[in-house]
Amino acid sequence: MMLLFKPSSTLGKRLKPRPYQSFSESLLMDSIEAAETLTRKWISPDLSSSSSCSLSSIFSTENRVEGRRFIEVINSLQYAIQGVVLVNPESPKLTRAHNLVTIAMKQLEKEFYRILKSNRRNLDPESVRSSPSFNARNRVSIYSHVPKSEEADVMTDLKMISDCMISSGYENECIKIYKKIRGSIMVEALSNLGFENLSFGKIQKLDWDSMEKNIKKWLEATKVLIANLFEGERILCDHVFSPSVSVAESCFTDITLDSALTLFIFPVSVARCKKTVEKIFLTLDIYQTISQLMPQIEEIFSYDSTSAVRLQAADSLKNLGEEINSMVAEFEASITKESSKSPIPGGGIHQLTRYVMNFIVFLADYNECLAGVLSESTLPLPEDYFGNNDEDNKDGETGSSSSSTVTTRIAWLILVLLCKIDTKSRMYNDMALSYLFLANNLHYVISKVRTSNLRVVLGDEWVTNHEGKVTQYLEKYEKIAWGEVITSLSDSNEEMLEENVAKERLKRFNDAFEEAFQKQSEWVVPDSKLRDDLKDSVTKKLSTVATSFYEKYHVENWEEVRFAPEDLGNYLSDLFLGTGRSCIIVPSLKPSDSGRSLKDSESGR
């Protein structure tokens, strides 16, 4: 029988079966090979030891793609290890894989430290906060569709490394490095801002100049710390450790808590220190700064572990608010207690008026801040204090323009001042000068209100109402100071007087005018417009009666004529300047010379 083929020499031999390998082990083997290839390239050619001797940085700018590839390979290796552990926990391949993970973790520790250390500028909190790839409303959403900045690249590298280390069981090592580097940056930032942590005992002993410097440093530091440093650190923590809220909270709290508490303990210490009322404005600056930053403070320090910061900031506002209320009350008391006894020469503006109004003008600039500070009060303001035109002013209530606590309190302070000025007006023996003093001071108050934020606080009706009071004071001044001069020529009787009687009336006018001028030669009206308006008003009244009398009796040739009606304004030109000049008239003026002015006759002496 012929054979159709020649049997192989091995045909009769028994074939050895290939060892059985599960899918998980096959996947693990592929991952091990990929990891070993990258490890030999970037970390150490010798994989027989678990120690690493990095050949170069995997995450340098030029190698960043390779670094992220390395992370992906280690993540795949970890996944494969978990799969094999489930089906064959005794697999010898696991030892080889775990050794690779150990080498990789040590390398990633170094990379994490190097990135944090070498990118201090790119990772300073302000840069992080303003990173174009960061969505401030969603801190963990950093992968927005915008061009990547260096800050965003670095933050992404850190996040990938931390995710890998934490999932590999190296959470403590990762956190330790992060807290060490970021904590040192925070300490350095505080030092650079120049804010010094002083105990209450030291703050109490500071003179005001030193206190003022420390407060100004605090104001500058706080704005930077809250708006930039603390917020930037919160953003970075939330992003780098986004898979674990507890880790992010732990890091942020350890890095910022002590600094934040120190920051808000300082205002409480300042509030407890005794200060004069003039220092209220820096206290308001502190209150205003914290108040404006409070929404950010509550958002940044929203963790349970940082609740102490929120409570301390709120406590600072409470203590500062109480101190501000106390200082406003002390200021009011200082107005009432002002005890100067000497009247102001010439009825000018009292130094108390200047001081109080300058203080209140500055106070009004803090209108919005004071709205949240000043305590409610039922101050007995007059029903018509803000004017009578608002229907809401019924039953003593102020209208919408004056309904706030700030408006009421400031209006009350001004009223206390005006009552004090009214008391001081009684120091003058001459009632006309007393009314001129009241007009000058109230006009000064109104001008301060009109040209400052007080106009917004008090409203136009307040201004109009008090301008009417100035007019009333001036009318009373004119009636008392010039009433006798005006009535000396007034003639309600249409019948002609005998010439000798008319001449006596004219002499009486001359004497009364000279006496009134002499008495008022040292009186003052500091405001130029008010001074000119008042002189015009007096001149008009005098000219009217003089013209009527001169025309009625045809006095052109009378020797008794000393003042021509048309020149009365010239005679009064130096009035209210406090010059003390006398109204000396050269006697026996010729009728043709009757138009000479007071200045001409004085210069001809």
PDB file of N, CA, C and O in Angstrom, residues 439-472:
ATOM      1  N   ALA A 439     -27.592 134.057  60.646  1.00  0.00           N
ATOM      2  CA  ALA A 439     -27.665 133.929  59.188  1.00  0.00           C
ATOM      3  C   ALA A 439     -26.351 133.407  58.618  1.00  0.00           C
ATOM      4  O   ALA A 439     -26.338 132.520  57.759  1.00  0.00           O
ATOM      5  N   ASN A 440     -25.230 133.971  59.087  1.00  0.00           N
ATOM      6  CA  ASN A 440     -23.918 133.531  58.603  1.00  0.00           C
ATOM      7  C   ASN A 440     -23.689 132.038  58.854  1.00  0.00           C
ATOM      8  O   ASN A 440     -23.244 131.299  57.970  1.00  0.00           O
ATOM      9  N   ASN A 441     -23.983 131.607  60.048  1.00  0.00           N
ATOM     10  CA  ASN A 441     -23.710 130.220  60.424  1.00  0.00           C
ATOM     11  C   ASN A 441     -24.645 129.245  59.731  1.00  0.00           C
ATOM     12  O   ASN A 441     -24.210 128.181  59.270  1.00  0.00           O
ATOM     13  N   LEU A 442     -25.929 129.590  59.643  1.00  0.00           N
ATOM     14  CA  LEU A 442     -26.852 128.702  58.952  1.00  0.00           C
ATOM     15  C   LEU A 442     -26.537 128.646  57.462  1.00  0.00           C
ATOM     16  O   LEU A 442     -26.618 127.572  56.843  1.00  0.00           O
ATOM     17  N   HIS A 443     -26.161 129.792  56.889  1.00  0.00           N
ATOM     18  CA  HIS A 443     -25.776 129.790  55.469  1.00  0.00           C
ATOM     19  C   HIS A 443     -24.563 128.904  55.231  1.00  0.00           C
ATOM     20  O   HIS A 443     -24.484 128.198  54.217  1.00  0.00           O
ATOM     21  N   TYR A 444     -23.598 128.920  56.153  1.00  0.00           N
ATOM     22  CA  TYR A 444     -22.419 128.051  56.043  1.00  0.00           C
ATOM     23  C   TYR A 444     -22.839 126.579  56.082  1.00  0.00           C
ATOM     24  O   TYR A 444     -22.350 125.756  55.292  1.00  0.00           O
ATOM     25  N   VAL A 445     -23.754 126.255  56.992  1.00  0.00           N
ATOM     26  CA  VAL A 445     -24.260 124.880  57.099  1.00  0.00           C
ATOM     27  C   VAL A 445     -24.907 124.455  55.787  1.00  0.00           C
ATOM     28  O   VAL A 445     -24.642 123.367  55.262  1.00  0.00           O
ATOM     29  N   ILE A 446     -25.752 125.335  55.236  1.00  0.00           N
ATOM     30  CA  ILE A 446     -26.460 125.013  53.989  1.00  0.00           C
ATOM     31  C   ILE A 446     -25.470 124.821  52.836  1.00  0.00           C
ATOM     32  O   ILE A 446     -25.614 123.903  52.019  1.00  0.00           O
ATOM     33  N   SER A 447     -24.460 125.685  52.750  1.00  0.00           N
ATOM     34  CA  SER A 447     -23.480 125.572  51.661  1.00  0.00           C
ATOM     35  C   SER A 447     -22.723 124.253  51.747  1.00  0.00           C
ATOM     36  O   SER A 447     -22.400 123.642  50.720  1.00  0.00           O
ATOM     37  N   LYS A 448     -22.432 123.790  52.966  1.00  0.00           N
ATOM     38  CA  LYS A 448     -21.775 122.495  53.143  1.00  0.00           C
ATOM     39  C   LYS A 448     -22.689 121.349  52.696  1.00  0.00           C
ATOM     40  O   LYS A 448     -22.233 120.381  52.088  1.00  0.00           O
ATOM     41  N   VAL A 449     -23.963 121.479  53.006  1.00  0.00           N
ATOM     42  CA  VAL A 449     -24.916 120.446  52.596  1.00  0.00           C
ATOM     43  C   VAL A 449     -25.052 120.439  51.081  1.00  0.00           C
ATOM     44  O   VAL A 449     -25.022 119.386  50.441  1.00  0.00           O
ATOM     45  N   ARG A 450     -25.202 121.633  50.502  1.00  0.00           N
ATOM     46  CA  ARG A 450     -25.447 121.745  49.067  1.00  0.00           C
ATOM     47  C   ARG A 450     -24.289 121.210  48.227  1.00  0.00           C
ATOM     48  O   ARG A 450     -24.502 120.688  47.124  1.00  0.00           O
ATOM     49  N   THR A 451     -23.063 121.328  48.711  1.00  0.00           N
ATOM     50  CA  THR A 451     -21.878 120.975  47.909  1.00  0.00           C
ATOM     51  C   THR A 451     -21.242 119.650  48.319  1.00  0.00           C
ATOM     52  O   THR A 451     -20.095 119.404  47.986  1.00  0.00           O
ATOM     53  N   SER A 452     -21.985 118.808  49.026  1.00  0.00           N
ATOM     54  CA  SER A 452     -21.430 117.526  49.468  1.00  0.00           C
ATOM     55  C   SER A 452     -22.489 116.433  49.354  1.00  0.00           C
ATOM     56  O   SER A 452     -23.618 116.677  48.906  1.00  0.00           O
ATOM     57  N   ASN A 453     -22.116 115.233  49.770  1.00  0.00           N
ATOM     58  CA  ASN A 453     -23.046 114.112  49.761  1.00  0.00           C
ATOM     59  C   ASN A 453     -24.202 114.312  50.737  1.00  0.00           C
ATOM     60  O   ASN A 453     -25.196 113.583  50.699  1.00  0.00           O
ATOM     61  N   LEU A 454     -24.092 115.323  51.593  1.00  0.00           N
ATOM     62  CA  LEU A 454     -25.183 115.625  52.522  1.00  0.00           C
ATOM     63  C   LEU A 454     -26.468 115.979  51.781  1.00  0.00           C
ATOM     64  O   LEU A 454     -27.565 115.743  52.280  1.00  0.00           O
ATOM     65  N   ARG A 455     -26.322 116.548  50.598  1.00  0.00           N
ATOM     66  CA  ARG A 455     -27.527 116.908  49.831  1.00  0.00           C
ATOM     67  C   ARG A 455     -28.311 115.654  49.452  1.00  0.00           C
ATOM     68  O   ARG A 455     -29.545 115.656  49.449  1.00  0.00           O
ATOM     69  N   VAL A 456     -27.584 114.578  49.133  1.00  0.00           N
ATOM     70  CA  VAL A 456     -28.242 113.300  48.823  1.00  0.00           C
ATOM     71  C   VAL A 456     -28.896 112.731  50.078  1.00  0.00           C
ATOM     72  O   VAL A 456     -30.009 112.202  50.032  1.00  0.00           O
ATOM     73  N   VAL A 457     -28.206 112.860  51.194  1.00  0.00           N
ATOM     74  CA  VAL A 457     -28.707 112.297  52.455  1.00  0.00           C
ATOM     75  C   VAL A 457     -29.924 113.050  52.972  1.00  0.00           C
ATOM     76  O   VAL A 457     -30.932 112.447  53.358  1.00  0.00           O
ATOM     77  N   LEU A 458     -29.862 114.382  52.945  1.00  0.00           N
ATOM     78  CA  LEU A 458     -30.926 115.196  53.551  1.00  0.00           C
ATOM     79  C   LEU A 458     -32.029 115.574  52.571  1.00  0.00           C
ATOM     80  O   LEU A 458     -33.174 115.787  52.973  1.00  0.00           O
ATOM     81  N   GLY A 459     -31.679 115.697  51.296  1.00  0.00           N
ATOM     82  CA  GLY A 459     -32.685 116.030  50.294  1.00  0.00           C
ATOM     83  C   GLY A 459     -32.799 117.523  50.027  1.00  0.00           C
ATOM     84  O   GLY A 459     -32.412 118.361  50.842  1.00  0.00           O
ATOM     85  N   ASP A 460     -33.344 117.859  48.860  1.00  0.00           N
ATOM     86  CA  ASP A 460     -33.470 119.264  48.449  1.00  0.00           C
ATOM     87  C   ASP A 460     -34.448 120.043  49.322  1.00  0.00           C
ATOM     88  O   ASP A 460     -34.303 121.257  49.498  1.00  0.00           O
ATOM     89  N   GLU A 461     -35.458 119.369  49.855  1.00  0.00           N
ATOM     90  CA  GLU A 461     -36.445 120.071  50.682  1.00  0.00           C
ATOM     91  C   GLU A 461     -35.802 120.601  51.963  1.00  0.00           C
ATOM     92  O   GLU A 461     -36.175 121.672  52.452  1.00  0.00           O
ATOM     93  N   TRP A 462     -34.864 119.831  52.496  1.00  0.00           N
ATOM     94  CA  TRP A 462     -34.155 120.299  53.686  1.00  0.00           C
ATOM     95  C   TRP A 462     -33.425 121.602  53.356  1.00  0.00           C
ATOM     96  O   TRP A 462     -33.465 122.565  54.126  1.00  0.00           O
ATOM     97  N   VAL A 463     -32.744 121.619  52.204  1.00  0.00           N
ATOM     98  CA  VAL A 463     -32.003 122.807  51.783  1.00  0.00           C
ATOM     99  C   VAL A 463     -32.943 123.995  51.621  1.00  0.00           C
ATOM    100  O   VAL A 463     -32.698 125.088  52.146  1.00  0.00           O
ATOM    101  N   THR A 464     -34.040 123.783  50.901  1.00  0.00           N
ATOM    102  CA  THR A 464     -35.000 124.868  50.658  1.00  0.00           C
ATOM    103  C   THR A 464     -35.581 125.402  51.961  1.00  0.00           C
ATOM    104  O   THR A 464     -35.711 126.622  52.164  1.00  0.00           O
ATOM    105  N   ASN A 465     -35.933 124.495  52.843  1.00  0.00           N
ATOM    106  CA  ASN A 465     -36.516 124.881  54.128  1.00  0.00           C
ATOM    107  C   ASN A 465     -35.559 125.761  54.932  1.00  0.00           C
ATOM    108  O   ASN A 465     -35.960 126.783  55.505  1.00  0.00           O
ATOM    109  N   HIS A 466     -34.298 125.384  54.966  1.00  0.00           N
ATOM    110  CA  HIS A 466     -33.332 126.145  55.772  1.00  0.00           C
ATOM    111  C   HIS A 466     -32.861 127.414  55.074  1.00  0.00           C
ATOM    112  O   HIS A 466     -32.479 128.386  55.742  1.00  0.00           O
ATOM    113  N   GLU A 467     -32.912 127.448  53.741  1.00  0.00           N
ATOM    114  CA  GLU A 467     -32.637 128.705  53.036  1.00  0.00           C
ATOM    115  C   GLU A 467     -33.691 129.746  53.401  1.00  0.00           C
ATOM    116  O   GLU A 467     -33.385 130.936  53.537  1.00  0.00           O
ATOM    117  N   GLY A 468     -34.923 129.281  53.579  1.00  0.00           N
ATOM    118  CA  GLY A 468     -35.986 130.193  54.011  1.00  0.00           C
ATOM    119  C   GLY A 468     -35.708 130.774  55.389  1.00  0.00           C
ATOM    120  O   GLY A 468     -36.023 131.945  55.659  1.00  0.00           O
ATOM    121  N   LYS A 469     -35.080 129.975  56.253  1.00  0.00           N
ATOM    122  CA  LYS A 469     -34.750 130.471  57.593  1.00  0.00           C
ATOM    123  C   LYS A 469     -33.640 131.514  57.543  1.00  0.00           C
ATOM    124  O   LYS A 469     -33.641 132.473  58.325  1.00  0.00           O
ATOM    125  N   VAL A 470     -32.691 131.347  56.618  1.00  0.00           N
ATOM    126  CA  VAL A 470     -31.636 132.351  56.439  1.00  0.00           C
ATOM    127  C   VAL A 470     -32.269 133.676  56.026  1.00  0.00           C
ATOM    128  O   VAL A 470     -31.922 134.750  56.547  1.00  0.00           O
ATOM    129  N   THR A 471     -33.211 133.607  55.092  1.00  0.00           N
ATOM    130  CA  THR A 471     -33.918 134.809  54.651  1.00  0.00           C
ATOM    131  C   THR A 471     -34.622 135.498  55.818  1.00  0.00           C
ATOM    132  O   THR A 471     -34.588 136.732  55.954  1.00  0.00           O
ATOM    133  N   GLN A 472     -35.246 134.704  56.674  1.00  0.00           N
ATOM    134  CA  GLN A 472     -35.936 135.269  57.838  1.00  0.00           C
ATOM    135  C   GLN A 472     -34.949 135.958  58.776  1.00  0.00           C
ATOM    136  O   GLN A 472     -35.231 137.054  59.291  1.00  0.00           O
TER     137      GLN A 472
END
